[in-house]
mmCIF file of C-alpha atoms and ligand atoms in Angstrom:
data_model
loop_
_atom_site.group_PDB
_atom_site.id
_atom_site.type_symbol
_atom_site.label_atom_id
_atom_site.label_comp_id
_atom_site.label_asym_id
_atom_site.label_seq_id
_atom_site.Cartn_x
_atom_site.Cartn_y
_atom_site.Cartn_z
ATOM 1 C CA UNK A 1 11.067 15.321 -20.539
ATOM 2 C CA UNK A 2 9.649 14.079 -23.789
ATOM 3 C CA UNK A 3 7.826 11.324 -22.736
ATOM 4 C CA UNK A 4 6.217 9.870 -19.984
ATOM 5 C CA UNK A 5 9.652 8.760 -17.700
ATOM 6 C CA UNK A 6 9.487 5.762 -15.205
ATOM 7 C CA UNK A 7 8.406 6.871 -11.435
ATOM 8 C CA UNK A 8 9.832 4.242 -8.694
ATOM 9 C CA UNK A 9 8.058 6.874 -5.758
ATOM 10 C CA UNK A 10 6.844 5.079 -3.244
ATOM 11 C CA UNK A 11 3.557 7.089 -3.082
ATOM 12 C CA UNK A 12 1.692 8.840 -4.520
ATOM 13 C CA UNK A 13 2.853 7.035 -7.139
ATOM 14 C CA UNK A 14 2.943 5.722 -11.371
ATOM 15 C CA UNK A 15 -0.861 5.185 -12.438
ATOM 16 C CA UNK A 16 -1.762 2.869 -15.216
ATOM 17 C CA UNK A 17 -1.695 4.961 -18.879
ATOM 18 C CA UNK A 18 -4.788 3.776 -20.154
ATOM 19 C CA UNK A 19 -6.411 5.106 -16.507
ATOM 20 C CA UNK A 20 -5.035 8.048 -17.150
ATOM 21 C CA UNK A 21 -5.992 8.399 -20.651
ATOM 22 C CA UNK A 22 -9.624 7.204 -20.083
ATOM 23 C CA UNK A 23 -9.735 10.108 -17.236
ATOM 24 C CA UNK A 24 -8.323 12.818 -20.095
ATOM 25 C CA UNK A 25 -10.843 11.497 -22.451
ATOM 26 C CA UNK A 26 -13.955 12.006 -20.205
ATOM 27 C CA UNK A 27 -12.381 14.707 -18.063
ATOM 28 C CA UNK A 28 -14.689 17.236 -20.054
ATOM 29 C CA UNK A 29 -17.616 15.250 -20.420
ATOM 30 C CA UNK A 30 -18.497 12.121 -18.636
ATOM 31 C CA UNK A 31 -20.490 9.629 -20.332
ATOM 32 C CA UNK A 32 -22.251 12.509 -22.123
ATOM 33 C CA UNK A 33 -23.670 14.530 -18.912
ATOM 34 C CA UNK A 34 -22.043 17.407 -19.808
ATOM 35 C CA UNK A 35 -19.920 18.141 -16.466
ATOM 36 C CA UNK A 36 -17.140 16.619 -15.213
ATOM 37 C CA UNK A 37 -17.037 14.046 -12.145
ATOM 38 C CA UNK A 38 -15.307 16.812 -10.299
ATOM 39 C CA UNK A 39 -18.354 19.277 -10.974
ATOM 40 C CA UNK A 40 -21.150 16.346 -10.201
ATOM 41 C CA UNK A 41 -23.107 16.363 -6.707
ATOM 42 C CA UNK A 42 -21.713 13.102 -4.968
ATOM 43 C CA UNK A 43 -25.646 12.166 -4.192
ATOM 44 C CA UNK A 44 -26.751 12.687 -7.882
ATOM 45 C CA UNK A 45 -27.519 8.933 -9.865
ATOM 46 C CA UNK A 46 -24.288 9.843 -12.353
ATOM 47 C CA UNK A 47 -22.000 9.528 -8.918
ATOM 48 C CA UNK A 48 -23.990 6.579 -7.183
ATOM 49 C CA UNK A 49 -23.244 4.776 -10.282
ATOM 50 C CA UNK A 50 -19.199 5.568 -10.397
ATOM 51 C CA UNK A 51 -19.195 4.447 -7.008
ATOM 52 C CA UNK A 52 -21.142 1.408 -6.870
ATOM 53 C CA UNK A 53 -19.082 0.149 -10.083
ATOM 54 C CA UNK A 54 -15.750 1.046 -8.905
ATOM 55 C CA UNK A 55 -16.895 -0.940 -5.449
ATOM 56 C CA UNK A 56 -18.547 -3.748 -7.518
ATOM 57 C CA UNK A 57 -15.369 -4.370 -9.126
ATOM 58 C CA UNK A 58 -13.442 -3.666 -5.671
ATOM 59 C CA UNK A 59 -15.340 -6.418 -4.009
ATOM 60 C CA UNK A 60 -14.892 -8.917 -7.278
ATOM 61 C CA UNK A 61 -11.268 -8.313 -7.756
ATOM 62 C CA UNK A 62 -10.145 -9.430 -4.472
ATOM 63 C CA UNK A 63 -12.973 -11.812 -3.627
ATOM 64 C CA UNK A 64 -14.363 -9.780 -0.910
ATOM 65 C CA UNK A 65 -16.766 -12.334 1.269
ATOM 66 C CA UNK A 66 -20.430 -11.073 2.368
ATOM 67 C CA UNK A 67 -19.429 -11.001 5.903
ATOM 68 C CA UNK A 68 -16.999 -8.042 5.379
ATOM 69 C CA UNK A 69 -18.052 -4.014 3.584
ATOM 70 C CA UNK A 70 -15.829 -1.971 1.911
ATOM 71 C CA UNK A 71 -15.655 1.577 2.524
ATOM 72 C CA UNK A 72 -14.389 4.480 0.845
ATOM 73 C CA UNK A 73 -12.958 7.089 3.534
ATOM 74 C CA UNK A 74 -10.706 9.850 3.938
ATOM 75 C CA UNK A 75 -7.571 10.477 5.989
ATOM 76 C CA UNK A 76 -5.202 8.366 4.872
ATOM 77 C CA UNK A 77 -4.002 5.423 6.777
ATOM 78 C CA UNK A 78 -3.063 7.484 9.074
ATOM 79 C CA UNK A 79 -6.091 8.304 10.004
ATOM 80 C CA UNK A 80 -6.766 4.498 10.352
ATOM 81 C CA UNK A 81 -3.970 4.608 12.782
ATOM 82 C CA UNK A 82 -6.625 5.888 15.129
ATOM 83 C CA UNK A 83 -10.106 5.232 13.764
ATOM 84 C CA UNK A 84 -8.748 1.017 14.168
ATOM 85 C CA UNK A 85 -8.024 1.472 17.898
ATOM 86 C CA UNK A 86 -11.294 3.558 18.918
ATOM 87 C CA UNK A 87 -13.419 1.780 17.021
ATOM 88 C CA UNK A 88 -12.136 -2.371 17.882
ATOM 89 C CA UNK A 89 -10.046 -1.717 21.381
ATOM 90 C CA UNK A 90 -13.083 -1.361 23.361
ATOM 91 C CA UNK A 91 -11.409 -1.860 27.117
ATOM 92 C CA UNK A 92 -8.820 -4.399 26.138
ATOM 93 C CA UNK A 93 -5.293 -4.435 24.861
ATOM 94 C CA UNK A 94 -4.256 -4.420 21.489
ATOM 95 C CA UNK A 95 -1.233 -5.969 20.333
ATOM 96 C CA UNK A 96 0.982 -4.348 17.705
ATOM 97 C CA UNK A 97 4.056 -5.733 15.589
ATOM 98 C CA UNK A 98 6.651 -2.866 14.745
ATOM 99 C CA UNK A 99 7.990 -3.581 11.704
ATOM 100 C CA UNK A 100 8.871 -0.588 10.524
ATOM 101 C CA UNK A 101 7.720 3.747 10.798
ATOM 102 C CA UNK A 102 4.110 3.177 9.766
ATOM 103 C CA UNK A 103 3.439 -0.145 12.094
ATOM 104 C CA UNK A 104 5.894 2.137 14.975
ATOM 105 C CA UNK A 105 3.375 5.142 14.552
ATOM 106 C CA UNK A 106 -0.129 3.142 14.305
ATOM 107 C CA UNK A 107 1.166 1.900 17.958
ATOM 108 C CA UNK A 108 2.013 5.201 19.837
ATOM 109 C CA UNK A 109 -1.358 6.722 18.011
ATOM 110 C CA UNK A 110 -3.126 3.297 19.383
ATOM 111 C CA UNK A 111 -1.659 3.966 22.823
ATOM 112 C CA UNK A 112 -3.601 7.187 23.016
ATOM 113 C CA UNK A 113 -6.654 5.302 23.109
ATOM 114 C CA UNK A 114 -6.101 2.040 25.250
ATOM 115 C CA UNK A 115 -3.724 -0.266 26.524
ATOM 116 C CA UNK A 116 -1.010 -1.775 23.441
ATOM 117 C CA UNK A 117 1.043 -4.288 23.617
ATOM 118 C CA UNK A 118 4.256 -4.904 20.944
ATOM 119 C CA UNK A 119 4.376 -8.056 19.610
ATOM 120 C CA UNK A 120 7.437 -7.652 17.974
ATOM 121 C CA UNK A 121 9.789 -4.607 18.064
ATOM 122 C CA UNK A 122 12.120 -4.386 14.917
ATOM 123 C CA UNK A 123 14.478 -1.443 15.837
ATOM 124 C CA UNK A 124 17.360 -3.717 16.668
ATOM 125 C CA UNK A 125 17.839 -4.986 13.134
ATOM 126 C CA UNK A 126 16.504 -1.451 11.521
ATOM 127 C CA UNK A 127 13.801 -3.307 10.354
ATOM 128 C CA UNK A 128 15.336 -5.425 8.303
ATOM 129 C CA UNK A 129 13.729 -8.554 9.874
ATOM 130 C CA UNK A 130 9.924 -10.040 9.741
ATOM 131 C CA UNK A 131 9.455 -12.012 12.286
ATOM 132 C CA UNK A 132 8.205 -15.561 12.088
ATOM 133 C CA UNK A 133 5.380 -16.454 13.656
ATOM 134 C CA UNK A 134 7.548 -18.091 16.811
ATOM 135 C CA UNK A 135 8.937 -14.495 17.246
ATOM 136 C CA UNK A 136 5.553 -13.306 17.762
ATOM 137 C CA UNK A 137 4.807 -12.366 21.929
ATOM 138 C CA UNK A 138 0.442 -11.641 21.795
ATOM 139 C CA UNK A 139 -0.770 -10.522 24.585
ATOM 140 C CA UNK A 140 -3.830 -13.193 25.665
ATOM 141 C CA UNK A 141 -7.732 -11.892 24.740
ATOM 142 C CA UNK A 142 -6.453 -8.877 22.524
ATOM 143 C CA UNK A 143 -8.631 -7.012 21.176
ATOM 144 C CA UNK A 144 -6.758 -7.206 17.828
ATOM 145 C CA UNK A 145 -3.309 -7.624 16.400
ATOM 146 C CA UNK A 146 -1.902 -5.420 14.218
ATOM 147 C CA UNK A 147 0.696 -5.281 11.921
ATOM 148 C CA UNK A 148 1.853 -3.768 8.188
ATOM 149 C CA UNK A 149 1.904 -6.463 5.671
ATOM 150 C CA UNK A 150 4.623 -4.600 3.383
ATOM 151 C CA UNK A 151 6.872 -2.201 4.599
ATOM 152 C CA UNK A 152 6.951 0.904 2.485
ATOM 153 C CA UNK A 153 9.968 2.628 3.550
ATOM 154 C CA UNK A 154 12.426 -0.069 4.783
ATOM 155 C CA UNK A 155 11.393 -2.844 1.777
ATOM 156 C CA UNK A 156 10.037 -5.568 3.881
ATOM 157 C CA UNK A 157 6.983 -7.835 3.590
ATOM 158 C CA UNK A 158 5.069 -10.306 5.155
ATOM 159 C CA UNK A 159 5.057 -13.650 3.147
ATOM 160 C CA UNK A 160 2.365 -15.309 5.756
ATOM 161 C CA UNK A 161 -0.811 -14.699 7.476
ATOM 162 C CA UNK A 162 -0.043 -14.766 11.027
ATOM 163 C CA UNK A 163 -2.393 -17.402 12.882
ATOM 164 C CA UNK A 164 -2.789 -15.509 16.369
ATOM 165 C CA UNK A 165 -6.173 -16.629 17.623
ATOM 166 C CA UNK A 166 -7.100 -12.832 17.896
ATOM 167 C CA UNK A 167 -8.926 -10.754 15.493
ATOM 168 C CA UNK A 168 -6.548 -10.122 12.721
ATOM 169 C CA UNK A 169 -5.915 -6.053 11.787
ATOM 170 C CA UNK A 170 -3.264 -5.342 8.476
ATOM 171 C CA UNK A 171 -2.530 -2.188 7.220
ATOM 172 C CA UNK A 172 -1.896 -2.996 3.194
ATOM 173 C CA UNK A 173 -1.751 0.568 1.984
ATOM 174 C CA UNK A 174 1.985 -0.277 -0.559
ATOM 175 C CA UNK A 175 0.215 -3.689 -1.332
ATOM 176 C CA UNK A 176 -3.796 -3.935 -1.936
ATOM 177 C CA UNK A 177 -4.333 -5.497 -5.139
ATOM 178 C CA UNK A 178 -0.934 -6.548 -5.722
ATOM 179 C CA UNK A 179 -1.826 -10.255 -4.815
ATOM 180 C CA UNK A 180 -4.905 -12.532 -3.537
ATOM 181 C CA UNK A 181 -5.797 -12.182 -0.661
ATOM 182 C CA UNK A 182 -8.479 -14.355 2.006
ATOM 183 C CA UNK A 183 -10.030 -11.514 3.386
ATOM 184 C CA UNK A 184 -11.661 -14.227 5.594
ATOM 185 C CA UNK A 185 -9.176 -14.078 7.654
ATOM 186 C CA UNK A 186 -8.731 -10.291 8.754
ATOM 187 C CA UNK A 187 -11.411 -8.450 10.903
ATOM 188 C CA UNK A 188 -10.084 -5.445 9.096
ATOM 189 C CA UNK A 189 -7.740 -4.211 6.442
ATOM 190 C CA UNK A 190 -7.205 -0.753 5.664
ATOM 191 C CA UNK A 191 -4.505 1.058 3.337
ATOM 192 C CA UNK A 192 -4.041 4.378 1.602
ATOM 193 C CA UNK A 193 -4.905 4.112 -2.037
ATOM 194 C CA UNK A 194 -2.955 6.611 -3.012
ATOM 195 C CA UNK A 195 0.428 3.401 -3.357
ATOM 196 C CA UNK A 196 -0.864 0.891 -5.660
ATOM 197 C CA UNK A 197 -4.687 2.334 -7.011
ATOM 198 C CA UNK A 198 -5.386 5.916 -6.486
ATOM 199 C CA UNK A 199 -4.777 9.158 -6.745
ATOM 200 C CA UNK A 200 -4.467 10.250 -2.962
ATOM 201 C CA UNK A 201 -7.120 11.449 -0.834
ATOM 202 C CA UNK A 202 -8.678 7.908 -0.336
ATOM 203 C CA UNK A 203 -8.388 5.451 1.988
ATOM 204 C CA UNK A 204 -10.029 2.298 1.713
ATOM 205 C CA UNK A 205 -11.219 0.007 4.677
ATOM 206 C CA UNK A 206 -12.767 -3.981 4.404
ATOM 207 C CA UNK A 207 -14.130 -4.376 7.755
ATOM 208 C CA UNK A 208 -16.082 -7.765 9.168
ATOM 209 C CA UNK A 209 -19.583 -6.246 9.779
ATOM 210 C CA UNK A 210 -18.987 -8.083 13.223
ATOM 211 C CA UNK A 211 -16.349 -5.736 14.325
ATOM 212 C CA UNK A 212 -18.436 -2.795 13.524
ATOM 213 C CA UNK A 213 -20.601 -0.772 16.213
ATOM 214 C CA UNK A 214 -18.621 -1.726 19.218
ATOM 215 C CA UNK A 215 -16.471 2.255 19.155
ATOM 216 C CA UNK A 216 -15.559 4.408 21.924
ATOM 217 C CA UNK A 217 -18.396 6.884 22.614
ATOM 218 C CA UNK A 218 -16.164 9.907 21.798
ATOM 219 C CA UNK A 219 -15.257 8.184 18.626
ATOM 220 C CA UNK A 220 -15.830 11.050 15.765
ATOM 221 C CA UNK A 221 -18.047 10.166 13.155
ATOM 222 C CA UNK A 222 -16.464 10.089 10.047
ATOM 223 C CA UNK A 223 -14.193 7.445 11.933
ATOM 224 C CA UNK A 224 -17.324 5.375 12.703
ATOM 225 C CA UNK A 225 -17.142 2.255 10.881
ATOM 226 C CA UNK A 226 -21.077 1.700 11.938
ATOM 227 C CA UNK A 227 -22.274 4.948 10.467
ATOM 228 C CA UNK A 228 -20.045 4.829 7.243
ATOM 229 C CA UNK A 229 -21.513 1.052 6.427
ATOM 230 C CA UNK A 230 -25.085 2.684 7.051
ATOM 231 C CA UNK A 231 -24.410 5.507 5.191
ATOM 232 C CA UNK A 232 -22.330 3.616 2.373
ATOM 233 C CA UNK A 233 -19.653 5.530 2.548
ATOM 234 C CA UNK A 234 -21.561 8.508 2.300
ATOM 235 C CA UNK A 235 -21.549 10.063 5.752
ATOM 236 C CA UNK A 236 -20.375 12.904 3.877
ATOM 237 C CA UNK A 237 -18.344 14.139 0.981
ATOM 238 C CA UNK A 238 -16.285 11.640 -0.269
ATOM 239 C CA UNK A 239 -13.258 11.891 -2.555
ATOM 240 C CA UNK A 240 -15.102 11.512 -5.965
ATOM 241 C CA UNK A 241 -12.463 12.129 -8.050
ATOM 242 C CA UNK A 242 -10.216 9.359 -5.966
ATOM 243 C CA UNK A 243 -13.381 6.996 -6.415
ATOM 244 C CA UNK A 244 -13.540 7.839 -9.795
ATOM 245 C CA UNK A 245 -9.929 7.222 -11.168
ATOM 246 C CA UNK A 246 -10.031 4.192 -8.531
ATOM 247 C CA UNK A 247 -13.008 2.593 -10.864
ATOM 248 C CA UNK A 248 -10.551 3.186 -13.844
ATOM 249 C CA UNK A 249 -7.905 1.851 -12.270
ATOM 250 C CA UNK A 250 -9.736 -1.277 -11.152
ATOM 251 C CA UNK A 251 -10.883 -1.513 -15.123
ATOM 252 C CA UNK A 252 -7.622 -2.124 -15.857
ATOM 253 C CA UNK A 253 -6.269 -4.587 -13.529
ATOM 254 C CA UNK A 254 -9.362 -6.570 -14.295
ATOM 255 C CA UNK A 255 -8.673 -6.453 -17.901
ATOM 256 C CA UNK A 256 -4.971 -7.264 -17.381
ATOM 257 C CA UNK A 257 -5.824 -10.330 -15.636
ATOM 258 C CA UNK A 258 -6.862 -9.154 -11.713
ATOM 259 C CA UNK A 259 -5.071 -9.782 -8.903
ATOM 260 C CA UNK A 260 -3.647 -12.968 -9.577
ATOM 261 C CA UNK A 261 -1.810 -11.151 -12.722
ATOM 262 C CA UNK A 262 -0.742 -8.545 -10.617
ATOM 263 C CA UNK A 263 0.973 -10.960 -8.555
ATOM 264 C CA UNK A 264 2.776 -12.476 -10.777
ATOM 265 C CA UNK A 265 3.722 -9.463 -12.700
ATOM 266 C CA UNK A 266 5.526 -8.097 -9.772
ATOM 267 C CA UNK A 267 7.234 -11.314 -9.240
ATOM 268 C CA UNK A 268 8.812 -11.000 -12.432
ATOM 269 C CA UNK A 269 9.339 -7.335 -11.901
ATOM 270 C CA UNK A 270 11.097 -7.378 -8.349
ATOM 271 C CA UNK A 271 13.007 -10.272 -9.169
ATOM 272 C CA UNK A 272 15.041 -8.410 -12.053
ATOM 273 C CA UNK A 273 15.914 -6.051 -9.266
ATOM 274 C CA UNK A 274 17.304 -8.686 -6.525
ATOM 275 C CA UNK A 275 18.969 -10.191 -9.016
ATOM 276 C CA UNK A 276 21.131 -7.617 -9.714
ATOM 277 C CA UNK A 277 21.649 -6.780 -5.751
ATOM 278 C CA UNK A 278 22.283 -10.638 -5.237
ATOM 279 C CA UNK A 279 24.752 -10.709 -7.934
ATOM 280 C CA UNK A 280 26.355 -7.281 -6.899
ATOM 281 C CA UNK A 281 29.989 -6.615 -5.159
ATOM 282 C CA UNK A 282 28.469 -2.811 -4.882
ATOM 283 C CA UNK A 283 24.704 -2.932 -3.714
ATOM 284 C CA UNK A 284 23.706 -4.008 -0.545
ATOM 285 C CA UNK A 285 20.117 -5.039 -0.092
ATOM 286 C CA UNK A 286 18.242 -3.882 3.279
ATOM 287 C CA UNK A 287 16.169 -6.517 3.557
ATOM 288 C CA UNK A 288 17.176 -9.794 4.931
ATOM 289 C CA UNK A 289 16.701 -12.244 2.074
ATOM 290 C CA UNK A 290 13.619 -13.890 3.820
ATOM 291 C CA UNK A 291 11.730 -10.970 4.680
ATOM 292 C CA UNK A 292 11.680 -8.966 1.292
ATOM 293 C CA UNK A 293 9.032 -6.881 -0.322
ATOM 294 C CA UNK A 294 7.942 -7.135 -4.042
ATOM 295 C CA UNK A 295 6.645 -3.937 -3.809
ATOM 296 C CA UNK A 296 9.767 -1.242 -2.466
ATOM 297 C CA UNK A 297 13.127 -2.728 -2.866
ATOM 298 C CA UNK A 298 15.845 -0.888 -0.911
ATOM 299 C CA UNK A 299 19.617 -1.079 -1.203
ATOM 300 C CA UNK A 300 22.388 1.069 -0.587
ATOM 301 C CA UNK A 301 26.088 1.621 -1.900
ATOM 302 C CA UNK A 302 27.653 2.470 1.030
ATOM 303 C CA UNK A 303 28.661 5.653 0.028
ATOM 304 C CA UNK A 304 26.225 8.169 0.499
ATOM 305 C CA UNK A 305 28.333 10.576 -2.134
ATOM 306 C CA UNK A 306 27.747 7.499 -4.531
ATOM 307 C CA UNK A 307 24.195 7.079 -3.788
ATOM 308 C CA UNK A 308 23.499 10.308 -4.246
ATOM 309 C CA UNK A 309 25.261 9.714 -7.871
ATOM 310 C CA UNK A 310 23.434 6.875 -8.490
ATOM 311 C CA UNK A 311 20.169 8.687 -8.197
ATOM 312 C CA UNK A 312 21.228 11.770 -10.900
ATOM 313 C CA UNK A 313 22.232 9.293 -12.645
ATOM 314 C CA UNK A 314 19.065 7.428 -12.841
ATOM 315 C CA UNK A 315 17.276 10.433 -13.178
ATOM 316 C CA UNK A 316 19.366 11.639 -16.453
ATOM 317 C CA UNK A 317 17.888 8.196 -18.050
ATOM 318 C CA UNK A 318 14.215 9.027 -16.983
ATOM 319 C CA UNK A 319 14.518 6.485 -13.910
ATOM 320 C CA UNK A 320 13.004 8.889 -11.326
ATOM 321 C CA UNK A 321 12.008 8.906 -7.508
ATOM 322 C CA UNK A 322 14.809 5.850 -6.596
ATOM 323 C CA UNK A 323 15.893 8.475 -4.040
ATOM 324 C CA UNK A 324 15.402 6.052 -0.189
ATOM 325 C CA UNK A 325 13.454 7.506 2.685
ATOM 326 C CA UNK A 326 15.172 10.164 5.360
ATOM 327 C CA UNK A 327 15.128 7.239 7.571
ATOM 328 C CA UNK A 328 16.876 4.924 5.881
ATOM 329 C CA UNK A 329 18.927 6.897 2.914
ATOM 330 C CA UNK A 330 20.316 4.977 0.246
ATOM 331 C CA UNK A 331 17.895 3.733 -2.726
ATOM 332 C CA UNK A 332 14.056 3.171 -2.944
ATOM 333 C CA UNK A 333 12.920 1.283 -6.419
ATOM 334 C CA UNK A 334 8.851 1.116 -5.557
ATOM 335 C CA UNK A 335 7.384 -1.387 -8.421
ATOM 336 C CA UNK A 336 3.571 -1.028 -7.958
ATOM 337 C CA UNK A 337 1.004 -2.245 -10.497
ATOM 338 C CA UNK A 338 1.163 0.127 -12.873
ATOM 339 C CA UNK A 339 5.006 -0.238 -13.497
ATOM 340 C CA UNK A 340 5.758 -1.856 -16.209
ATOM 341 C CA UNK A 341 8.250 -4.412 -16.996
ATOM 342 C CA UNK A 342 10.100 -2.586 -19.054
ATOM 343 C CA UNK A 343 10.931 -0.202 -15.938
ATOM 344 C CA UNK A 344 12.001 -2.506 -13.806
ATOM 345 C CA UNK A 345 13.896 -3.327 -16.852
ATOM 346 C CA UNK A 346 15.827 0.152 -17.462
ATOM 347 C CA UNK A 347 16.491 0.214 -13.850
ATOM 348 C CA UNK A 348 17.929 -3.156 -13.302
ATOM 349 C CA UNK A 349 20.127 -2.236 -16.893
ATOM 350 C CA UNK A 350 21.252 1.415 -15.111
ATOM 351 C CA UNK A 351 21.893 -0.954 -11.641
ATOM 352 C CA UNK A 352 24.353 -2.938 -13.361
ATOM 353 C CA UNK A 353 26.040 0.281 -15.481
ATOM 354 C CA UNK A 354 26.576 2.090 -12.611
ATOM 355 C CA UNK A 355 28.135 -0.825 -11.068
ATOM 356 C CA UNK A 356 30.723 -1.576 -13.804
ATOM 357 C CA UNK A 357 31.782 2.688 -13.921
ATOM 358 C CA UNK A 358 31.999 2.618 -10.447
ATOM 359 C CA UNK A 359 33.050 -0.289 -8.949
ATOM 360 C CA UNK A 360 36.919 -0.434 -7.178
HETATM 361 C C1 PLP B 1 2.165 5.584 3.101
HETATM 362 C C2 PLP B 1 1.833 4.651 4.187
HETATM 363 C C3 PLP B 1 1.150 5.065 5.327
HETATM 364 C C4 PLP B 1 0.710 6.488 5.528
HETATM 365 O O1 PLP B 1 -0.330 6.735 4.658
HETATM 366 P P1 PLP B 1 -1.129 8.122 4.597
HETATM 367 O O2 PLP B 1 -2.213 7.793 3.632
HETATM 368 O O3 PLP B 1 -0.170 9.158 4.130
HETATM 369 O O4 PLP B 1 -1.638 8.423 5.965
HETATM 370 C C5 PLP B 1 0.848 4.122 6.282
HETATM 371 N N1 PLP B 1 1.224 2.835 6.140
HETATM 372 C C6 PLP B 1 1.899 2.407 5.064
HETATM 373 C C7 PLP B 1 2.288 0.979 4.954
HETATM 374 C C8 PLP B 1 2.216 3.304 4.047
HETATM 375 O O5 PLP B 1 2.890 2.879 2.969
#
């Protein structure tokens, strides 16, 4: 391939060029210390500063309040899956929406630790369906409720903040810093970076200081919210290099316009793509109409020989990674930050091609 193609994977996934670029440029030679970040001791002053401005600008981007901390951790979110449960579920219950693979697996890896209750089981519509808040059954005095606020695999998303009078627990790894958000309103929010603002290897976590101290005694450390707020992330190694292109990444979606610009750009992006489903005899979305996400559209054919066409196809034009998850075949478009317009573009154009050669 020539040039740089679009890449709809659903994560990892595209990075901003300019990121990208600004990491070749000082790959050699940061800032004139003559090493790499990947050669630099993460306690050395050239580190502390990549960190403290790529959380500075963390913090400022999606108006993080005082009463919450950031942290910078490893495992993924599936590691979150159990560091959330033995670190808030004390005795309790915790209540869990399934929504979808992630939300389904965060509640079996909860259940290892305490007692969970589903809120809201999606398997009967294959998690096509967000439920409204009405559909929502919370077990009274949970510890927390948990859900997925966008859907990675099946292409859902949740368009409202669910008001549950229990602490409020979202896993946003295909979303964070796609859109505002009032972190007010969560005791925690994790995600793995690697969807919308990393490389992967990082995981980040905005916890309500309130919610932190309170874990299970056999609780491992580097799942200790308490000791990775007093140790600022720095219990021990952290992914530098994640941190690092993180900072870069964060550069540009402040200088594009932050998260409010974000939003809107994948509005406009996602919206090229359901048009073409809504207007199509051939595509059939997955999502129900009220419950789709900006960030992963999904659709199908019908055919499996044809969506399997569909996706050579795309990939002769330099559309790659529309390929859907095992679980629910057919097509994935993901349309993350660093997508740009004119992607969403070329694949709404190839969409509509492929529909006119192959429609009967
Ligand atoms: C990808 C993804 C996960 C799993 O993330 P890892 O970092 O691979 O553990 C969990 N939840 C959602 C919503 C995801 O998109």
């Amino acid at each position: 391939m020539a040039d740089r193609a679009y890449n709809f994977a659903a994560g990892p996934a595209v990075m901003p060029e300019p990121a990208l670029r600004r990491a070749q440029a000082e790959l050699l030679n940061w800032h004139g210390c003559g090493m790499s970040v990947m050669e630099m001791s993460h306690r050395g002053s050239q580190f502390a500063e990549i960190l403290a401005a790529a959380s500075e600008r963390f913090k400022d981007l999606l108006k993080i309040p005082d009463t919450h901390e950031l942290l910078f951790l490893q495992g993924g979110a599936t590691g979150q899956f159990a560091a959330v449960p033995l670190n808030l579920m004390g005795s309790g219950t915790a209540s869990y929406a399934v929504t979808g693979n992630f939300s389904g697996i965060a509640a079996r890896e909860a259940g290892k630790y305490g007692r969970v209750h589903i809120a809201y089981e999606g398997r009967d519509n294959n998690y096509s369906h967000i439920p409204a808040q009405s559909e929502l059954d919370i077990a009274p005095g949970s510890a927390y409720f948990h859900y997925c606020a966008n859907n990675t695999i099946y292409g859902t998303a949740w368009d409202y903040i669910p008001e549950t009078g229990v602490p409020l627990v979202a896993d946003m790894s295909s979303e964070i810093m796609s859109r505002p958000v009032d972190v007010s309103k969560y005791a925690l929010i994790y995600a793995g970076a690697q969807k919308n603002i990393s490389p992967a290897g990082l995981t980040v976590v905005i916890i309500d200081r309130r919610f932190a101290g309170h874990e299970s005694p056999m609780t491992p450390q580097i799942m200790s919210y308490e000791k990775m707020i007093a140790k600022g992330s720095m219990l021990n190694t952290p992914p530098c290099w994640c941190i690092y292109m993180l900072g870069l990444v964060l550069d540009w979606v402040a200088e594009q316009g932050g998260v409010e610009e974000m939003d809107r750009r994948r509005r406009e992006r996602s919206a090229l793509v359901y048009d073409v489903l809504d207007n199509s005899r051939l595509y059939k979305a997955h999502a129900e109409p009220g419950s789709r996400s900006m960030m992963n559209v999904t659709f199908r054919t019908g055919s499996e020989e044809l969506d399997a066409e569909f996706v050579k196809g795309a990939a002769a034009r330099g559309l790659l990674n529309v390929k859907g998850h095992r679980l629910t075949g057919g097509m994935r478009v993901s349309l993350y930050n660093a997508m740009p317009l004119s992607g969403a573009r070329a694949i709404a154009e190839y969409m509509k091609d492929f529909e006119v050669e192959h429609h009967v």
